[in-house]
Short mmCIF file of C-alpha atoms in Angstrom, two decimals:
data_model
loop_
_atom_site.label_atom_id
_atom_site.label_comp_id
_atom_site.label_asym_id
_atom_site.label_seq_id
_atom_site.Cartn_x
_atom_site.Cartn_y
_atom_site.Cartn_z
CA UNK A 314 -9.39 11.20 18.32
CA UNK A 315 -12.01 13.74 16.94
CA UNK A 316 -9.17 16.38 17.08
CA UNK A 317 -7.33 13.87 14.83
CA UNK A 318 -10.25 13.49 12.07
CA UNK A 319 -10.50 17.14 12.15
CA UNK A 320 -6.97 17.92 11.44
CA UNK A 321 -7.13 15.12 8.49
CA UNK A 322 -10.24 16.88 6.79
CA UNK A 323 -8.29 19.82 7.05
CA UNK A 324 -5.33 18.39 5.93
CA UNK A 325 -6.87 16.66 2.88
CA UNK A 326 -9.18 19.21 1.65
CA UNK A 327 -6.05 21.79 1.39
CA UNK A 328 -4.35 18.83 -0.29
CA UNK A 329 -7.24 18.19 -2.69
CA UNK A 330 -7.29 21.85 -3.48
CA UNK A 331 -3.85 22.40 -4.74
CA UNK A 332 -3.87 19.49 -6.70
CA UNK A 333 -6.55 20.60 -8.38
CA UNK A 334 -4.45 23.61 -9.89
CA UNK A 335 -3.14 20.54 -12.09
CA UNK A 336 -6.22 18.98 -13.19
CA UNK A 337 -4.58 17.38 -16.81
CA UNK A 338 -2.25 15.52 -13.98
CA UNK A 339 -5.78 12.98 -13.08
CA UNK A 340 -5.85 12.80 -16.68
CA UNK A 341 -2.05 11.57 -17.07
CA UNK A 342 -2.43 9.45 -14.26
CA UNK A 343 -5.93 7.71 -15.37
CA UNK A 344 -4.28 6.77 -18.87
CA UNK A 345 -1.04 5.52 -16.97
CA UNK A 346 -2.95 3.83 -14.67
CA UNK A 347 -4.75 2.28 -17.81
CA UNK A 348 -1.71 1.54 -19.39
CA UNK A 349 -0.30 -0.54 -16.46
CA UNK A 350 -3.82 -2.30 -16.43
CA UNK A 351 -3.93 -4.02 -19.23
CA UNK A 352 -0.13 -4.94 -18.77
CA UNK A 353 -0.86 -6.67 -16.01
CA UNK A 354 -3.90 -8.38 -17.93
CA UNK A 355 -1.81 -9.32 -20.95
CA UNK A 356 0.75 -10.89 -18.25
CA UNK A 357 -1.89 -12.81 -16.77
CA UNK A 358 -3.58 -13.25 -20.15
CA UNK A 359 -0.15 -14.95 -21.43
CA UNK A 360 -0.62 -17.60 -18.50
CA UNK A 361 -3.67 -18.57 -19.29
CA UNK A 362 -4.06 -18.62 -23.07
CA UNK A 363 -3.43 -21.99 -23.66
CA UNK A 364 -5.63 -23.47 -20.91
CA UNK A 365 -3.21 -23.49 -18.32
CA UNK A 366 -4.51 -22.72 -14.59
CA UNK A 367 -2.69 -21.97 -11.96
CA UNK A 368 -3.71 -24.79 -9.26
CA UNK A 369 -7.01 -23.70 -7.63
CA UNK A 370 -7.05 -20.03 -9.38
CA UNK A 371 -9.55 -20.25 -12.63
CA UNK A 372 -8.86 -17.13 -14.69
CA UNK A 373 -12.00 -15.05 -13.23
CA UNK A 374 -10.13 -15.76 -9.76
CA UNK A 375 -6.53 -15.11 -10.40
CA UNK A 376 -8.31 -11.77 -12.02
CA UNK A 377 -9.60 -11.16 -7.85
CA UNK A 378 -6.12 -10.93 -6.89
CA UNK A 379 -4.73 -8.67 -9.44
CA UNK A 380 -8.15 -6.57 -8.82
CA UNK A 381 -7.05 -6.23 -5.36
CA UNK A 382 -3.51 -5.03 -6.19
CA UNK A 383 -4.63 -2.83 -7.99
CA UNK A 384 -6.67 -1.39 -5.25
CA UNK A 385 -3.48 -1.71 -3.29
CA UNK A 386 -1.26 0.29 -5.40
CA UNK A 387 -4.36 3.08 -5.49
CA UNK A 388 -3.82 3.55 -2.35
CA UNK A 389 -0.34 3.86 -2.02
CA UNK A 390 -0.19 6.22 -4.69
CA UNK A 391 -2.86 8.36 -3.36
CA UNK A 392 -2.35 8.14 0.60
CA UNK A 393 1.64 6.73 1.08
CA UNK A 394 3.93 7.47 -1.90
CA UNK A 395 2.79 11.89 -1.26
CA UNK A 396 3.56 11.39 2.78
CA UNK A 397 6.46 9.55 3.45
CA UNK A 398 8.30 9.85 0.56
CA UNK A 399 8.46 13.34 1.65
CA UNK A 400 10.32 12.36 5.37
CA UNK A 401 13.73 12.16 3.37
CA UNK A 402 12.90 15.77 2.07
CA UNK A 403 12.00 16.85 5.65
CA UNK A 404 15.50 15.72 6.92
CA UNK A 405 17.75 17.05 4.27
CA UNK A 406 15.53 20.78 4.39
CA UNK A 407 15.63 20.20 8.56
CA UNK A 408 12.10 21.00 8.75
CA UNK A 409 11.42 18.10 10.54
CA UNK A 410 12.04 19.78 13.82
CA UNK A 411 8.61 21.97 12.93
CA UNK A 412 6.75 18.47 12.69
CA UNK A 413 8.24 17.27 15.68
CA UNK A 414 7.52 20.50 17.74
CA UNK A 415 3.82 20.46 16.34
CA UNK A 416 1.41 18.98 19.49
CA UNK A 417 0.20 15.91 17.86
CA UNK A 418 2.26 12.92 16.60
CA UNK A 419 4.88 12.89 14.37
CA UNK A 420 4.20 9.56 12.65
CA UNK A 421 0.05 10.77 12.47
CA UNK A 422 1.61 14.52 10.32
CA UNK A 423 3.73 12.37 8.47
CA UNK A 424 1.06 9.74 7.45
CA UNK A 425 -1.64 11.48 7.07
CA UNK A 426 -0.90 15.41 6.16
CA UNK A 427 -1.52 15.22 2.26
CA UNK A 428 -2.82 12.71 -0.29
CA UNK A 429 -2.74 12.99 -4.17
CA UNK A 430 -6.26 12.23 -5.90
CA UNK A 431 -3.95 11.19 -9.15
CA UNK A 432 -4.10 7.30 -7.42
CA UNK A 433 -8.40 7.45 -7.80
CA UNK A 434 -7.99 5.99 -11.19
CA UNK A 435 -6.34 2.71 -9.44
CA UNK A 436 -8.86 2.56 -6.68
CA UNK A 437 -11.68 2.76 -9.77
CA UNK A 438 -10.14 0.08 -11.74
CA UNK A 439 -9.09 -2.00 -9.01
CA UNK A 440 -13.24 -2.21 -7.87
CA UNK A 441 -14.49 -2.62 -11.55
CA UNK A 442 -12.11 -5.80 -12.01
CA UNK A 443 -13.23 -6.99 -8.47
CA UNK A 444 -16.48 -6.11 -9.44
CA UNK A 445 -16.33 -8.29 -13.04
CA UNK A 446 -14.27 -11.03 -11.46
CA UNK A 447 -16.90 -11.47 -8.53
CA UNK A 448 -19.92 -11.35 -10.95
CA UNK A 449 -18.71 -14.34 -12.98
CA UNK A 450 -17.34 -16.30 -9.59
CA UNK A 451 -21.25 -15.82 -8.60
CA UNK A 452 -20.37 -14.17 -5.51
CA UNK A 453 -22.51 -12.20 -2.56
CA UNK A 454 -22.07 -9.46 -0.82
CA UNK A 455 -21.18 -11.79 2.41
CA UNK A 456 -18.37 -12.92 -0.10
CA UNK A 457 -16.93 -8.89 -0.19
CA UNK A 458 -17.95 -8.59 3.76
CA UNK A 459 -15.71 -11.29 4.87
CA UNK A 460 -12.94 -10.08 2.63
CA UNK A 461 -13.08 -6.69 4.01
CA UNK A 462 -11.15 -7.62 7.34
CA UNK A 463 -7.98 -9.34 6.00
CA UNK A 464 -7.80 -6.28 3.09
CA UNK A 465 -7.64 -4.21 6.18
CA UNK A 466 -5.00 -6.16 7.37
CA UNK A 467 -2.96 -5.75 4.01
CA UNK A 468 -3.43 -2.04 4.49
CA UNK A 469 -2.16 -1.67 7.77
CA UNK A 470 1.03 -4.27 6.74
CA UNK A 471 1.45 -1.91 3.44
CA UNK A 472 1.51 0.98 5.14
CA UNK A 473 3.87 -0.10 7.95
CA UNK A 474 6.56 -1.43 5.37
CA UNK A 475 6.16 1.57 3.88
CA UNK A 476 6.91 3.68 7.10
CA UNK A 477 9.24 1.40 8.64
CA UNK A 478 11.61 1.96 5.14
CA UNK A 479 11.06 5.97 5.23
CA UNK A 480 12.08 6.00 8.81
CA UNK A 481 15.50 4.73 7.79
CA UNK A 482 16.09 8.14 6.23
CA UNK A 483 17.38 9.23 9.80
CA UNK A 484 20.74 7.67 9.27
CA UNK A 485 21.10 6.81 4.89
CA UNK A 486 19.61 10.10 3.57
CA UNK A 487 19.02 8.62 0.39
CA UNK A 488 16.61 5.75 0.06
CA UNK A 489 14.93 6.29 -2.87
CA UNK A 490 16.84 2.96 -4.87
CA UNK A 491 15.59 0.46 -1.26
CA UNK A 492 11.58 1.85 -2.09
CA UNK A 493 11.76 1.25 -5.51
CA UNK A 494 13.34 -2.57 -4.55
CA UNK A 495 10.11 -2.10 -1.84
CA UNK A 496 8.06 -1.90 -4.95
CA UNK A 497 9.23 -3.94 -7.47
CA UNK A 498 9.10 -7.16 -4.49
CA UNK A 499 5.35 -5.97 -3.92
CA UNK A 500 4.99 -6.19 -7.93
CA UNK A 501 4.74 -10.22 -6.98
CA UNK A 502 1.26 -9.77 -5.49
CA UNK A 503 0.03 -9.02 -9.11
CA UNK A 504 -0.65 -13.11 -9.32
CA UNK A 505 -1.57 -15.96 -6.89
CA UNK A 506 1.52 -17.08 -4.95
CA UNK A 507 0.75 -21.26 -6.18
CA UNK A 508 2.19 -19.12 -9.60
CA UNK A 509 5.85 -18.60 -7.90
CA UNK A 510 8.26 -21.94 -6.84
CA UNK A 511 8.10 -23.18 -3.30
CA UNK A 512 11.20 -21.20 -2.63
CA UNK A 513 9.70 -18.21 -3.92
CA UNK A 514 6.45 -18.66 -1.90
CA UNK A 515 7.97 -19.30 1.74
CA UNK A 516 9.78 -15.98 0.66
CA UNK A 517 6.61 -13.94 -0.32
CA UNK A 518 5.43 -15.61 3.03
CA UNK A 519 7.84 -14.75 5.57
CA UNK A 520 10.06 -12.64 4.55
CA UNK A 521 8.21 -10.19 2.57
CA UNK A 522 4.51 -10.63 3.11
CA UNK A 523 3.36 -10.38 -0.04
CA UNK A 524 0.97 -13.18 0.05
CA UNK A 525 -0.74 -11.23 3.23
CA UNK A 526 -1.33 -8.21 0.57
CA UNK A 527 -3.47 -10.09 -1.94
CA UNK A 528 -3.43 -13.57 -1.90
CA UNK A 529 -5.04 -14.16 1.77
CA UNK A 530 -7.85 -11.57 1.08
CA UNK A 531 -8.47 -13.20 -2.47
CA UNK A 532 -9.19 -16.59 -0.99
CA UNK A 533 -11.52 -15.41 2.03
CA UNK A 534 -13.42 -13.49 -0.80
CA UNK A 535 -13.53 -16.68 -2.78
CA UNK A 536 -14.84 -18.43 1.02
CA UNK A 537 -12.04 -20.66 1.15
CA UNK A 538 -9.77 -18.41 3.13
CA UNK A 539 -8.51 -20.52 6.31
CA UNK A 540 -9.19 -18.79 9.48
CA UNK A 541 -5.18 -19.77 10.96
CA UNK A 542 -3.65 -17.51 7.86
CA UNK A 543 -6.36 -14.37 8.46
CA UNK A 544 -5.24 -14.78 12.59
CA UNK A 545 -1.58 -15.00 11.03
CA UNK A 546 -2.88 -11.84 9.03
CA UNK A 547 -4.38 -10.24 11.64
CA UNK A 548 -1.44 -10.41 14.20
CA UNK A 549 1.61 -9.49 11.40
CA UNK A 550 -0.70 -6.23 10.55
CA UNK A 551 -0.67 -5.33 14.78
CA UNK A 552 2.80 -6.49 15.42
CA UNK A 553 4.30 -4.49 12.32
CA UNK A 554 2.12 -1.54 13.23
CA UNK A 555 3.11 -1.42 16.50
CA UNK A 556 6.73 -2.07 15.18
CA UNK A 557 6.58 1.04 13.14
CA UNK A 558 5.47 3.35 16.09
CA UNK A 559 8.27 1.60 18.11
CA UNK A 560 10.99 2.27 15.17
CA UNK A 561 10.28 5.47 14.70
CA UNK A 562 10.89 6.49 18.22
CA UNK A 563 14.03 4.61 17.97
CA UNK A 564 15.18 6.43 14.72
CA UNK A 565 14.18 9.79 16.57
CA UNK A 566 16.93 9.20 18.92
CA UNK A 567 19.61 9.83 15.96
CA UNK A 568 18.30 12.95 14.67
CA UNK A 569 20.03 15.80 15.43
CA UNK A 570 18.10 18.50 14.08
CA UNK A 571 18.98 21.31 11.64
CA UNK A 572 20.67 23.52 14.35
CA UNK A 573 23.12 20.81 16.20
#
């Protein structure tokens, strides 16, 4: 495990550094990041304009979950989108037989060998709107404890989607089209899931866990989170995990390399 921690300061500081070559680029991507801020605040905005609530969520709470996605798609942009979007790369070049001949794990290079600092500016924004929204809800620092755990949980569930999809690029080299459907479903967490139809919902549920990403770490911020859903949480984030490792051992099995 140390060896592991060293390898990812290595790997990020080299990262860091060659980004930095293109230091207008955290410029770009703070006013885009803006820009898709206060879209999503207008679209919430439109909701609630008139006096309409969605049931349970005042305005200052509905603003908790988009804070969180936010914070969600921060780190996707900075930590997931630069890795694994890459693996299709790796298997058209072939260079994923250097990754796989390296002596630590494949899925560990993959996950972890770069990040892009151009994703701060969600990360930022995401903890300011938190930050507002939590001030006028009145809320403690036991509030932003307690949430911690199942926002881990929507990490580790993010990331495995995430993983699970780029692993597919063993046998349809081009998946770019199924991440971008990957993103647009995740666009739902932007609001509380009582927003969507009960069809909708069980959907968001159990078949993409949406609600797991934002809505179930909103609510245990807000102390009303029910402890059944962050177990539910808890054992989706281990099982997909562990479901990832598993998959991409699987999908190993079908690559042939660059020289067979």
């Amino acid at each position: 495990m140390r060896r592991y921690w060293q390898l990812v300061r290595i790997f990020w500081s080299t990262a860091i550094a060659a980004e930095m070559e293109y230091r207008l680029n955290f410029l770009i991507a703070a006013l885009s990041s803006l820009g898709n801020l206060a879209g999503s605040l207008f679209g919430l905005f439109l909701f609630y304009r008139t006096g309409y609530t969605f049931s349970g969520w005042s305005w200052s709470a509905a603003l908790l979950v988009l804070g969180i996605f936010t914070l969600l798609q921060g780190f996707a942009a900075t930590f997931l989108a630069p890795n694994l979007n890459r693996i299709v790369r790796y298997v058209q070049e072939g260079t994923l037989d250097f990754i796989l001949l390296k002596p630590i794990s494949s899925q560990f290079w993959l996950s972890t060998h770069t990040l892009s600092p151009w994703g701060l500016p969600d990360l930022v924004f995401g903890g300011v709107i938190i930050g507002y929204a939590g001030n006028r809800l009145g809320l403690g620092i036991n509030n932003y404890i307690i949430s911690a755990v199942p926002l881990l949980f929507s990490l580790v569930i993010l990331y495995s989607l995430w993983f699970i999809l780029g692993a597919t690029t063993i046998w349809f080299v081009k998946i770019y089209n199924a991440t971008e459907v990957l993103r647009g479903l995740l666009e739902a967490g932007r609001y509380p899931m009582v927003a969507y139809p009960s069809a909708y919902r069980f959907f968001f549920t159990f078949v993409v866990p949406v609600a797991f990403l934002t809505t179930i770490p909103a609510e245990a911020m807000l102390g009303r989170g029910q402890v059944s859903w962050l177990i539910g949480a808890g054992v989706l984030a281990v099982v997909l995990f562990l479901f990832s490792s598993g998959f991409w051992r699987f999908a190993l099995r079908f690559y042939t390399s660059a020289s067979s």
